[in-house]
XYZ file of C-alpha atoms in Angstrom:
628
model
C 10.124 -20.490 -40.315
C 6.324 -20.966 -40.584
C 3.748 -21.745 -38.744
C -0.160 -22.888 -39.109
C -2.593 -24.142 -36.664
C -5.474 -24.374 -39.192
C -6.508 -27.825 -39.858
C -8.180 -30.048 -38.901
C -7.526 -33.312 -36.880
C -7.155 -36.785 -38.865
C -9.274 -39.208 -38.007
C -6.813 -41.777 -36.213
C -5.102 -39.165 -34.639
C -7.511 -38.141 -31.771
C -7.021 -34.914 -30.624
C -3.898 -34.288 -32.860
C -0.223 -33.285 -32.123
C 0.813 -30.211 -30.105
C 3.878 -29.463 -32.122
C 4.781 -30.790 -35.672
C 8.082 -30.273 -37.110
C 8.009 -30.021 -41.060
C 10.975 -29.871 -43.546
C 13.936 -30.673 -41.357
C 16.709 -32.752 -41.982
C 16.534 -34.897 -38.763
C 19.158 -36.844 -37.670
C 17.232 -39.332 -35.254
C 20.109 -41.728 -33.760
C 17.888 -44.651 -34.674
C 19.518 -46.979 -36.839
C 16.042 -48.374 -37.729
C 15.425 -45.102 -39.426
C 18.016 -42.985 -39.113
C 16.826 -40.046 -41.435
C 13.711 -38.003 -41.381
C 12.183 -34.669 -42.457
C 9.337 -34.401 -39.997
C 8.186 -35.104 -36.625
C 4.430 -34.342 -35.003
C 5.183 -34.822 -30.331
C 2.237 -35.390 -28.430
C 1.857 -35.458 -24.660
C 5.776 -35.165 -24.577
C 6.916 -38.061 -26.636
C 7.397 -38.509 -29.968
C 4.140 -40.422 -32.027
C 5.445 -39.684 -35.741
C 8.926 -39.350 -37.537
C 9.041 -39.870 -41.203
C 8.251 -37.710 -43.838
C 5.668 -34.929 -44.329
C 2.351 -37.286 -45.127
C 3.214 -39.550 -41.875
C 3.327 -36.614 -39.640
C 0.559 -34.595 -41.245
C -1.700 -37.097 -40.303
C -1.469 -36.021 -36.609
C -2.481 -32.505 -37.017
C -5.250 -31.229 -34.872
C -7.402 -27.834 -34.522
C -4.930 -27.221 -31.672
C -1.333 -28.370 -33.597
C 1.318 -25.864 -33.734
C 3.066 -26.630 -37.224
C 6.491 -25.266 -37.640
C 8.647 -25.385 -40.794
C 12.037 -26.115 -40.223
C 13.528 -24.750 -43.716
C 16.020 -27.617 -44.179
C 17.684 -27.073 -40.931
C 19.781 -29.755 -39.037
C 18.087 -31.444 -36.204
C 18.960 -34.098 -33.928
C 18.434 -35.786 -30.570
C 18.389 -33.055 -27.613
C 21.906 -33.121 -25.865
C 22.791 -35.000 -22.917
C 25.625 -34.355 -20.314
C 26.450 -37.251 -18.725
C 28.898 -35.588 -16.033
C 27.446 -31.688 -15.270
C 27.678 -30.121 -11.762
C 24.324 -27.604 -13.033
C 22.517 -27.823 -9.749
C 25.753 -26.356 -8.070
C 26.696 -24.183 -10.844
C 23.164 -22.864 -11.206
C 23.095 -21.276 -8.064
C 26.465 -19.578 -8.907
C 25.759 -18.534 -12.659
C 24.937 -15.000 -11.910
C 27.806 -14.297 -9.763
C 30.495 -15.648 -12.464
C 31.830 -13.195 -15.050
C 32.437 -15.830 -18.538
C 35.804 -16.333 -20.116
C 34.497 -19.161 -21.764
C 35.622 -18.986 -25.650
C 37.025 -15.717 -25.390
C 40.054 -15.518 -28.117
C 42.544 -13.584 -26.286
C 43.714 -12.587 -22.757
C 43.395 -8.877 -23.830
C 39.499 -9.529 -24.347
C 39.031 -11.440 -20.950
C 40.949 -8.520 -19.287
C 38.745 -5.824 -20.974
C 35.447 -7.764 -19.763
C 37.037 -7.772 -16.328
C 37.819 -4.193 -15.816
C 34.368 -3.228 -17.228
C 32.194 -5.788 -14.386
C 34.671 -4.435 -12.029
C 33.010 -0.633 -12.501
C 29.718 -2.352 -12.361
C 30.184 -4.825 -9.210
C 28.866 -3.204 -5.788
C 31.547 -2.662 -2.532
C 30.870 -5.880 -0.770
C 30.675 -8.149 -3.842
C 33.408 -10.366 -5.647
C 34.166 -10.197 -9.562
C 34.917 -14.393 -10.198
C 35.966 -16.330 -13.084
C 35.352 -19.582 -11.813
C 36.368 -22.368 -14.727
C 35.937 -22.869 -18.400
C 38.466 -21.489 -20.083
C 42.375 -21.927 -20.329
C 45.187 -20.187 -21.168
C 45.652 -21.976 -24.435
C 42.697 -20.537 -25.398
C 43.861 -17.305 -25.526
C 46.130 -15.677 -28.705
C 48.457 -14.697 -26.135
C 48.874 -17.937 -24.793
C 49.546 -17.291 -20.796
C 47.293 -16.555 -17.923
C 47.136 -13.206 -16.778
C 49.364 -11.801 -13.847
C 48.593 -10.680 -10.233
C 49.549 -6.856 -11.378
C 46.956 -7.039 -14.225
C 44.166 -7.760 -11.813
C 45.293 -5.571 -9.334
C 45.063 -2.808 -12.037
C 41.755 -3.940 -14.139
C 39.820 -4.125 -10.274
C 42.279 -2.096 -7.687
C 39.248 -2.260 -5.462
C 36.775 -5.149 -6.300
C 37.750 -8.208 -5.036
C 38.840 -10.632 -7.860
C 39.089 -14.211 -7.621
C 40.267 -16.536 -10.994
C 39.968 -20.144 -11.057
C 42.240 -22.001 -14.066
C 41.329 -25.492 -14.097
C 41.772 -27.108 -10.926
C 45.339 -26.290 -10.571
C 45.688 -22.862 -9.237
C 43.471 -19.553 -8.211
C 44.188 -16.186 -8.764
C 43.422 -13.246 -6.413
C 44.076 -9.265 -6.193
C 44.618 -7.259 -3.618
C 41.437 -7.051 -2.675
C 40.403 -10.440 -2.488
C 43.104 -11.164 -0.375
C 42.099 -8.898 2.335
C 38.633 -9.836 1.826
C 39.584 -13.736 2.322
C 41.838 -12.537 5.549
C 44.746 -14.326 4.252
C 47.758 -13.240 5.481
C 51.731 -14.089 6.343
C 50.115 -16.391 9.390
C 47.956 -18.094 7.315
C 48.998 -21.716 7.304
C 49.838 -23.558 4.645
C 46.571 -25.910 3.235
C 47.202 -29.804 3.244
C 48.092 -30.538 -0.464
C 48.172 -27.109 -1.819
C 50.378 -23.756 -1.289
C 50.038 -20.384 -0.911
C 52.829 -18.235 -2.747
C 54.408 -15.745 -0.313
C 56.881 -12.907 -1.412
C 60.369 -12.332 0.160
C 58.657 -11.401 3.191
C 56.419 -13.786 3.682
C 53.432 -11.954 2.348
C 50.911 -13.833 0.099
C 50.832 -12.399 -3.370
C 47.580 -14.033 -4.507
C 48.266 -17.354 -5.889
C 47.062 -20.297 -4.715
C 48.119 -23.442 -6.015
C 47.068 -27.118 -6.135
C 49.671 -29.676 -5.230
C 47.465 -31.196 -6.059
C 44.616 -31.421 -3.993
C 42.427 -28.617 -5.078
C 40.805 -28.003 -1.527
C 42.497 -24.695 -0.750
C 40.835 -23.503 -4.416
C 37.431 -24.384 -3.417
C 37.789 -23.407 0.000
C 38.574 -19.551 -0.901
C 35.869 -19.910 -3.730
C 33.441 -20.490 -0.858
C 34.306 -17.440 1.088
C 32.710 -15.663 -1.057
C 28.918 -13.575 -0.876
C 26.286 -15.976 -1.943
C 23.109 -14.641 -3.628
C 19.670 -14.731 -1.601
C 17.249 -17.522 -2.852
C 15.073 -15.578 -5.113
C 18.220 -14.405 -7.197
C 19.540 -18.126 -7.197
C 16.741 -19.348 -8.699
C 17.090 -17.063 -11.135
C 21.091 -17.875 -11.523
C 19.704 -21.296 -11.946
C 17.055 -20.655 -14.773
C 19.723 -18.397 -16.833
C 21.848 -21.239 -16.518
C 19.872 -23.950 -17.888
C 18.419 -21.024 -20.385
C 21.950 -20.936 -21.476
C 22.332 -24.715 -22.248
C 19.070 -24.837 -24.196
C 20.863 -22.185 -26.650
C 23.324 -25.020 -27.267
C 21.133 -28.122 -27.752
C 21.469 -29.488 -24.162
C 17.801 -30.695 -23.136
C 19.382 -33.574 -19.970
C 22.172 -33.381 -17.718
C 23.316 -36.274 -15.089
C 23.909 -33.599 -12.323
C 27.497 -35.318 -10.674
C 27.230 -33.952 -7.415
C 29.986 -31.862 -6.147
C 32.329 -29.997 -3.163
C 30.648 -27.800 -1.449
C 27.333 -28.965 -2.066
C 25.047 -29.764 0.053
C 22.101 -32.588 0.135
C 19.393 -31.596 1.085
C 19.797 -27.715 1.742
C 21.463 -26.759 -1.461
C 18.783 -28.647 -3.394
C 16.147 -26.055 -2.328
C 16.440 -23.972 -5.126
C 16.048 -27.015 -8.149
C 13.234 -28.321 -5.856
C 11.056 -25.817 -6.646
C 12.059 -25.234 -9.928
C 10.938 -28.241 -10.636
C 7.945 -28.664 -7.939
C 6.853 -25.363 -10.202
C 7.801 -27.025 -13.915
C 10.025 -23.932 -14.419
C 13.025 -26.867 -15.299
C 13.864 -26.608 -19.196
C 16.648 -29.310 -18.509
C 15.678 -32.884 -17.327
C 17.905 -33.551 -14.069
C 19.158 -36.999 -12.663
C 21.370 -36.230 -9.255
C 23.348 -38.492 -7.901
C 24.433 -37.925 -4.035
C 27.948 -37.626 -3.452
C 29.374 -37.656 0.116
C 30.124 -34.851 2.577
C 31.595 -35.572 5.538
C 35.054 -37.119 5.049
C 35.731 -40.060 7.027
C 31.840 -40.111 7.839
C 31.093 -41.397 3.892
C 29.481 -44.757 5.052
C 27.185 -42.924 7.735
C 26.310 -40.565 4.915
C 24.818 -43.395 2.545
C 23.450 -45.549 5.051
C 21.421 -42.508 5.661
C 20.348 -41.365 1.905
C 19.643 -45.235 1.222
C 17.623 -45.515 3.865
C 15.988 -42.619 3.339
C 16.019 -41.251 -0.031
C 14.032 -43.605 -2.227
C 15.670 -44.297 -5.636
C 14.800 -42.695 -8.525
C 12.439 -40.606 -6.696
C 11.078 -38.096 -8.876
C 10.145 -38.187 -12.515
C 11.232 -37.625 -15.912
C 11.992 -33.878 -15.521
C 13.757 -34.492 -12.232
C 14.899 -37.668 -10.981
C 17.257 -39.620 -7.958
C 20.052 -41.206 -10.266
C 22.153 -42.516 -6.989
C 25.130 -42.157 -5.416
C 28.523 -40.542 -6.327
C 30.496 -39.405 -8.141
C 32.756 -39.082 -4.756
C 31.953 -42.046 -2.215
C 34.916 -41.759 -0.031
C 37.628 -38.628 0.205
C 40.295 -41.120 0.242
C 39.458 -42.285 -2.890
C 39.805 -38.964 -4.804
C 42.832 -38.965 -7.422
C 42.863 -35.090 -8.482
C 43.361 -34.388 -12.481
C 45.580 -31.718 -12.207
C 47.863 -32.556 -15.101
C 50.504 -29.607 -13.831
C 51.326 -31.810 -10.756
C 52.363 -35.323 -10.864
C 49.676 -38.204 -10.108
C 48.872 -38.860 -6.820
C 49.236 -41.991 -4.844
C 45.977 -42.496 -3.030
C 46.087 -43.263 0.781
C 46.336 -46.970 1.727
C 43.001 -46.482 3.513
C 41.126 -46.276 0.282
C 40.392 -49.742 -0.165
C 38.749 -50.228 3.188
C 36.608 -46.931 3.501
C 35.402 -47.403 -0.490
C 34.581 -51.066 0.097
C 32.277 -49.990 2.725
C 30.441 -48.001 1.203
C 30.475 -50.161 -2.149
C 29.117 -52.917 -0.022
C 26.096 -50.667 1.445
C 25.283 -49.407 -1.995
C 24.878 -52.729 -3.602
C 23.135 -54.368 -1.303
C 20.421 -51.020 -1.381
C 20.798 -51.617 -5.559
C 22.116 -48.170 -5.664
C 23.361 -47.416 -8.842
C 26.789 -45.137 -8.506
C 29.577 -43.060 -10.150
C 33.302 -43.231 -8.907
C 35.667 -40.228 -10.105
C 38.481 -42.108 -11.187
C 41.533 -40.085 -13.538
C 44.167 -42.374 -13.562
C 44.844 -46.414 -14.525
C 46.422 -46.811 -10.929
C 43.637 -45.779 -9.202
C 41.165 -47.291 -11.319
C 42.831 -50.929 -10.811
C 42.968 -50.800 -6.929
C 39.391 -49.289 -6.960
C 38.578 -52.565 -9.222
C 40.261 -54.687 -6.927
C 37.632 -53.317 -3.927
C 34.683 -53.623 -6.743
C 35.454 -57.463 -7.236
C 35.835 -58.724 -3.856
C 32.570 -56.999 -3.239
C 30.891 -58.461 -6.553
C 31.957 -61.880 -4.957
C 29.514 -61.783 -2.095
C 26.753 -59.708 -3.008
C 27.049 -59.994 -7.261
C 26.491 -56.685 -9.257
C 24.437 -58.648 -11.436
C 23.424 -55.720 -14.102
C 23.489 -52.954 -10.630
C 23.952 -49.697 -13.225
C 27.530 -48.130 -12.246
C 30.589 -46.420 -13.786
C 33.712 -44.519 -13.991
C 33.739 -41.095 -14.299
C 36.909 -39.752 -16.584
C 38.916 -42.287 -16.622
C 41.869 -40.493 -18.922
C 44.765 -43.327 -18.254
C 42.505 -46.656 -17.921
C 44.594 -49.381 -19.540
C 43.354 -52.178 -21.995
C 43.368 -54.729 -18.791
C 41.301 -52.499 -16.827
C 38.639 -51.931 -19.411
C 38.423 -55.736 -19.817
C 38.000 -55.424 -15.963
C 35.191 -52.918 -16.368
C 32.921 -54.856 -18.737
C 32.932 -57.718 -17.177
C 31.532 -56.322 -14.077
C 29.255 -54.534 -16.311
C 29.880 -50.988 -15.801
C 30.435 -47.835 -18.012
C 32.720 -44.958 -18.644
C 31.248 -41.235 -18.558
C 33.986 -39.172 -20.728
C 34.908 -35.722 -20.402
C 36.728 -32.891 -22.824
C 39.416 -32.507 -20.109
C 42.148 -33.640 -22.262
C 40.663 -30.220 -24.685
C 41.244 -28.072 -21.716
C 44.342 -29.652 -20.487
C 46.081 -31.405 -23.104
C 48.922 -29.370 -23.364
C 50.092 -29.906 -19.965
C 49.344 -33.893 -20.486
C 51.724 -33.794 -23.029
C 54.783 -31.809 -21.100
C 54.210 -34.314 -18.579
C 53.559 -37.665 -20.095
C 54.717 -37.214 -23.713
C 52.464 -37.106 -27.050
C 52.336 -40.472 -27.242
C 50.435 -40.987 -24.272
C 47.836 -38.270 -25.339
C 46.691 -39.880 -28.424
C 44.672 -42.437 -26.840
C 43.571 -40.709 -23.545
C 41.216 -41.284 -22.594
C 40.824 -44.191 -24.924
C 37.431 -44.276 -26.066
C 37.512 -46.188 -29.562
C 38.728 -48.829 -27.586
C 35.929 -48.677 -24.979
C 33.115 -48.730 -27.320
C 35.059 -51.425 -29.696
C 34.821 -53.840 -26.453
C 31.474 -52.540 -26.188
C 31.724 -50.552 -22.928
C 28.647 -48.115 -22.054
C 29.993 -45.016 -22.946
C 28.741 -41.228 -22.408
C 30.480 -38.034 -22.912
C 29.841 -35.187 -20.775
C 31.627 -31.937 -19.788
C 32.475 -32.099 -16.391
C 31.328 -28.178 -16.124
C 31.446 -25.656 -14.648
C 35.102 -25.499 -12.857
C 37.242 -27.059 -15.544
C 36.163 -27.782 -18.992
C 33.204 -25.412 -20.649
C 29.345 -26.648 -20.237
C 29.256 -26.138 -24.309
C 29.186 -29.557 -26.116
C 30.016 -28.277 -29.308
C 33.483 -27.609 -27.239
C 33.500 -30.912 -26.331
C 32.368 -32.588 -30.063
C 34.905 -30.779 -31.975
C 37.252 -32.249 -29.661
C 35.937 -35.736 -30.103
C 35.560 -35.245 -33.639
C 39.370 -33.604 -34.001
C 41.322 -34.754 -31.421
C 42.339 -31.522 -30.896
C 42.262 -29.180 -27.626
C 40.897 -25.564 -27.476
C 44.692 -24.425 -28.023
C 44.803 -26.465 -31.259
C 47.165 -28.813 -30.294
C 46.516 -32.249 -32.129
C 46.244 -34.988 -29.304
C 44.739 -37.812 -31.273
C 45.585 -38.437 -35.106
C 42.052 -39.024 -35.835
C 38.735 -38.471 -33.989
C 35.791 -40.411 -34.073
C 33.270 -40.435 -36.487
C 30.416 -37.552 -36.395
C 27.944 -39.568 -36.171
C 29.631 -41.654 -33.290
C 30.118 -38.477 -31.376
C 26.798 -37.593 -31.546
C 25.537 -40.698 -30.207
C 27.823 -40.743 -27.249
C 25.590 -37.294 -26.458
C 22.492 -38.741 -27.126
C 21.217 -42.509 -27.028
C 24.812 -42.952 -24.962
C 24.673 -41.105 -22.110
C 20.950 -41.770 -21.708
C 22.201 -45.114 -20.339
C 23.798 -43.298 -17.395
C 20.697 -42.282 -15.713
C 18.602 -45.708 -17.200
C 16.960 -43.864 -19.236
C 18.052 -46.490 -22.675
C 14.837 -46.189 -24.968
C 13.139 -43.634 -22.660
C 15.357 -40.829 -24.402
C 18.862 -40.025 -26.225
C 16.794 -40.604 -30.155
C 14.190 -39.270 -31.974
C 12.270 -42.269 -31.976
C 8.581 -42.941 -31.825
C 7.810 -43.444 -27.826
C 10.402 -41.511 -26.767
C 10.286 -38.377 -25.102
C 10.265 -35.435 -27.264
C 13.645 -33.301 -26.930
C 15.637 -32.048 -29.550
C 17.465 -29.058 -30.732
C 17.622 -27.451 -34.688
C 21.248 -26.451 -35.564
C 22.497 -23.182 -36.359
C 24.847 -24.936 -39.356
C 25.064 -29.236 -40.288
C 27.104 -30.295 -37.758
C 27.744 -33.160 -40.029
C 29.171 -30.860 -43.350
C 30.604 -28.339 -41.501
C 34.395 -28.141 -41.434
C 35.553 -29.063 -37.685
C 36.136 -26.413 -36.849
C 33.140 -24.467 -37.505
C 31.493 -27.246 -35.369
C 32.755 -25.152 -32.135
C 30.418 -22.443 -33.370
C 27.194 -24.288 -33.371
C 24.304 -23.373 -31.446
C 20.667 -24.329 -31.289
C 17.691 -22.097 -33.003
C 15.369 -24.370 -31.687
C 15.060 -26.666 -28.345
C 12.500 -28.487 -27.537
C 11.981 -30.085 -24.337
C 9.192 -32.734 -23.542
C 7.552 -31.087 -26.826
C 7.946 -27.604 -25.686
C 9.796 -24.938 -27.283
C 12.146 -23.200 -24.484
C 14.592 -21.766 -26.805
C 14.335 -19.909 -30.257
C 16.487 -17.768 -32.591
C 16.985 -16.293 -35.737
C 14.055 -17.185 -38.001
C 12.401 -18.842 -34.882
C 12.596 -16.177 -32.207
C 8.844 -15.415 -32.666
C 8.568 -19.274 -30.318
C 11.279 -17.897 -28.384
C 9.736 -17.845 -24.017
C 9.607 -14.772 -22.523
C 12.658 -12.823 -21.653
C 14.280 -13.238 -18.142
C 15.324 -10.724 -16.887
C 19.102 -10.892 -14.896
C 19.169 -10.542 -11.273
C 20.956 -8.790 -9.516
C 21.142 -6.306 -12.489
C 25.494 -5.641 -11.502
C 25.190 -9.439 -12.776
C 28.275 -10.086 -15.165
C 25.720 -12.464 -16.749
C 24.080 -8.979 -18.499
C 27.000 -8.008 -20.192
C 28.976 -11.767 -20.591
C 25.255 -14.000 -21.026
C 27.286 -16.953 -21.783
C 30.185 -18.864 -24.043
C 31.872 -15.907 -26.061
C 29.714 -16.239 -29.511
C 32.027 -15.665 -32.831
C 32.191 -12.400 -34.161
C 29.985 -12.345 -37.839
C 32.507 -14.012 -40.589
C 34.852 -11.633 -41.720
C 33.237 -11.039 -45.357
C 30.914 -9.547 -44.412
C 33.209 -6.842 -43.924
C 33.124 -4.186 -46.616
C 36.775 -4.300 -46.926
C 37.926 -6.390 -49.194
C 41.759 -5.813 -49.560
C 44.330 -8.045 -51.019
C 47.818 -8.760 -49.173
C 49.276 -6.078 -47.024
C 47.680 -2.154 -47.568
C 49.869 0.014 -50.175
C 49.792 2.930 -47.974
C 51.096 1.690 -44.355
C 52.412 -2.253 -45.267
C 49.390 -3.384 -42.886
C 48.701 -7.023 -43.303
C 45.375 -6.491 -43.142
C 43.987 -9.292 -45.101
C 46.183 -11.592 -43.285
C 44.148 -9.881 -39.949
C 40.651 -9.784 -41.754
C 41.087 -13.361 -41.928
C 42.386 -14.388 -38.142
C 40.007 -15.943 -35.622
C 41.763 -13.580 -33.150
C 41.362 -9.736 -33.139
C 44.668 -7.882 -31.764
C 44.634 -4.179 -30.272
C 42.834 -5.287 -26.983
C 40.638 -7.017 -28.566
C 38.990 -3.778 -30.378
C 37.899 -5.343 -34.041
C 36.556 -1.591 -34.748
C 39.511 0.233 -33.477
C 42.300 -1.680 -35.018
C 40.590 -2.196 -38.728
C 38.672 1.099 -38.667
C 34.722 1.895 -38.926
C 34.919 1.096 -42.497
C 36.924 -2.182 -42.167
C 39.744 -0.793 -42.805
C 42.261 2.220 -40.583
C 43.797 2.620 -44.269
C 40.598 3.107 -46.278
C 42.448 0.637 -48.301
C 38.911 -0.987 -49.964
């Protein structure tokens, strides 16, 4: 990395660039010129891509010039399906499992935050991970909580199927043999009627969310904080926009506060589009009539920006993915509360988002979407599925002829492995099918739907795109898409989902200037290496708010973590790779001559065993034999 400020402006460049990126290997999304090795941002956007002699033309007294050494770049990230504003105000409180390679690990980093959370405050996992993850391949039990936090209340969240909680947590919750039994879900009882601390999903998740809520919230200072760490955390992976879904539990306009100011104060280093999604079940309508009366559309600006309504517009039209329990059959009052609400939001020219899982659901919900198109027309109204795992070659027919996309998740990466128990391989190799979408030439974004279920990390959600494979390793699909494909679907694709097509999603002259320089060619790499990646450099709206490695001198300030107990200052984020095992001085062949040890074999695994303990299990020198 270099950098040099010392010339002077060009004489058709005015004032000159604030940023110019030199000797990069750019990898624009722009089919008009899809390669480039520089890039000079001005005023936020883009004014040069090319080569060196293009861009060098913008340099001004005032230009920051910055060598990229033959990095990777590309388009800044964009989530089409992220519940940030929701899970920034929770960051801080959430001890990471995300990427971790075995159960033993996880444990370990949950008995250590349990010595350093305060009486009074929960230890929570709260999404990300699954057990398939893990070497051990299994969740962990009630009796290895109880003994990694005998006193901290603990409270785990797998998926959206079932919650784990100590001891502890279930005195601090108050549930107890009385407690009745939550509509949809369970709570396991012992032989005497005692709740042992799992809760279960069957399949409405409610009862999950519900306990989750119980829990201490931090004071608004400390959540805007949460909230910057969070969105510091999804610069260090590329992501510079996120289409903010809405969510449970959250609450318009009171839990907006915090992301307010953030952004009244330009302390945002993600760009945010929010849609609304409804509270008060059986009270949707009165809800929107409200916020489209009231809340003008696309209020805001580029940083932070009304996208409309959804992704829930009526309770009763909520088909839960939980691919543990059979699919549910959604109440025969769907169709009349949804079409209400469809109705208002079309005639206000709301754009909106429907969660929609399965090809049952997603026909009937057609069905409303139709008859309402017959009165009052979509006629090019912005709106789309979210998910959509099971939608069936009719239905997509269905869905671009009414015009509408299809924001796609890695769900199937998360869950996959129960998709298959319960529908058979067969059925996972297409789902959710989205060669076929973009082949009929659907809209199509990819997303994570973070933080509960999958992982906020896109690299997570590329290699599975890229793979067909879940986290597990279990091959879904018997071919991914193309790289370049997946990228796009990231980039200039989900940028459709909040209308922003040719504002952002390339790096194209005019557009705004976000992108992120890769830790390793996503495009070279084997697949999967591409679950490693990470960003050294982020740039949002031209400004740098993440750097690493040979660019940590442009790195912003630290922040520091509050409260300090915060799991988020010993877990910061998704579990990083330990350093590649050659670098290792050991460098043994086959199993050791003194104790039969396999320890090349071990050198060589992605998962450390002994508790996780690289050091203790291969020794300070690499090796417990001293077998070099």
């Amino acid at each position: 990395m270099s950098a040099d400020a010392s010339a002077a402006p060009s004489a058709d460049s005015g004032s000159g660039a604030e940023l110019i990126l030199l000797n990069g290997r750019f990898h624009t999304v722009d089919r008009e010129r899809p390669d480039a090795s520089a890039v000079a941002i001005r005023a936020g956007r883009f004014v040069a891509v090319g080569d060196a002699a293009e861009v060098m033309r913008w340099q001004g007294p005032a230009s920051v010039v910055v060598s990229l050494d033959g990095h990777c770049a590309i388009p800044g990230l964009i989530d089409s399906h992220l519940h940030l504003i929701r899970g920034g105000l929770n960051y801080n409180l959430e001890l990471r499992w995300e990427g971790l390679p075995s159960l033993a690990d996880a444990l370990a980093l949950l008995r250590r935050q349990a010595q350093r959370t305060p009486p009074g405050q929960w230890l929570r996992v709260v999404g990300g991970w699954t057990e398939f993850q893990f070497a051990e391949k299994r969740l962990p039990t009630l009796a290895e909580l109880n003994a990694a936090a005998p006193e901290t209340p603990v409270f785990v969240l797998h998926l959206y199927d079932r919650a784990l909680l100590n001891r502890a947590a279930l005195r601090a919750v108050g549930y107890t043999r009385d407690t009745p039994e939550p509509p949809g879900g369970a709570i396991e009882r012992d032989a005497a009627g005692e709740p042992t601390g799992l809760l279960l999903a069957k399949p409405n998740a409610m009862i999950l969310y519900a306990t989750l809520a119980k829990g201490p919230k931090l004071p608004l200072e400390q959540q805007a904080n949460s909230t910057r760490h969070f969105m510091r955390e999804l610069n260090r992976l590329g992501v510079t926009s996120a289409i903010d879904a809405g969510g449970g539990f959250q609450n318009y306009p009171d839990d907006y506060a915090v992301i307010d100011r953030l952004a009244a104060d330009g302390e945002l280093t993600v760009r945010i589009a929010y849609n609304l999604f409804t509270q008060r079940p059986g009270q949707e309508l009165d809800d929107f009539t409200h916020w489209t009366e009231t809340v003008p559309l696309r209020q805001g600006d580029d940083w932070y920006r009304h996208n409309g309504a959804g992704e829930m517009l009526a309770f009763s039209a909520a088909d839960f993915e939980d691919f543990v329990m059979p699919r549910p059959e959604l109440p025969v009052r769907m169709e009349t509360e949804l079409e209400a609400v469809v109705r208002r939001l079309v005639a206000g020219r709301w754009p909106f988002r429907l969660h929609a899982t399965y090809d049952e659901s997603i026909t009937r919900m057609l069905d409303v979407f139709e008859r309402v198109d017959r009165d009052l027309p979509f006629a090019g109204l912005p709106w789309f599925f979210d998910h959509a795992e099971t939608v069936s070659p009719r239905n997509l027919e269905r869905i671009r002829a009414l015009g509408g996309g299809i924001a796609i998740q890695h769900r199937m990466a998360f869950q996959g492995e129960y998709f298959v128990e319960r529908y058979g391989a067969e059925a996972a190799r297409a789902t959710p099918p989205v060669a076929r979408m973009l082949e009929l030439g659907i809209p199509v974004g990819a997303g994570t739907d973070a933080t509960r279920v999958a992982s906020y990390n896109p690299w997570t959600a590329l290699y599975w795109l890229v793979s067909g494979r879940t986290v597990g390793g279990l091959a879904l699909a018997p071919h991914g898409l193309a790289r370049d494909t997946a990228l796009e679907l990231w980039t200039a694709g989900s940028a459709w989902f909040s209308s922003d097509q040719g504002n952002k999603g390339r790096i194209r002259v005019g557009e705004l200037a976000d992108l992120a320089v890769l830790s390793a060619d996503y495009f070279s790499v084997p697949e999967e290496d591409i679950r490693a990646i990470e960003s050294l450099l982020t740039v949002v709206g031209g400004r740098i708010v993440h750097a690493a490695g040979g660019f940590a001198p442009l790195a912003p300030p630290p922040l520091p973590v509050l409260p300090e107990w915060s799991p988020v200052a010993i877990a910061p984020g998704h579990h990083r790779p330990a350093p590649p095992a050659a670098a290792l001085p050991h460098q043994c062949q086959g199993a050791c001559a003194v104790h039969g040890h396999a320890h090349d074999r071990a050198r060589r695994a992605a998962v450390p065993v002994a508790a996780g303990e690289l050091q203790g299990f291969w020794g300070a020198f690499g090796c417990s034999c001293f077998a070099f």
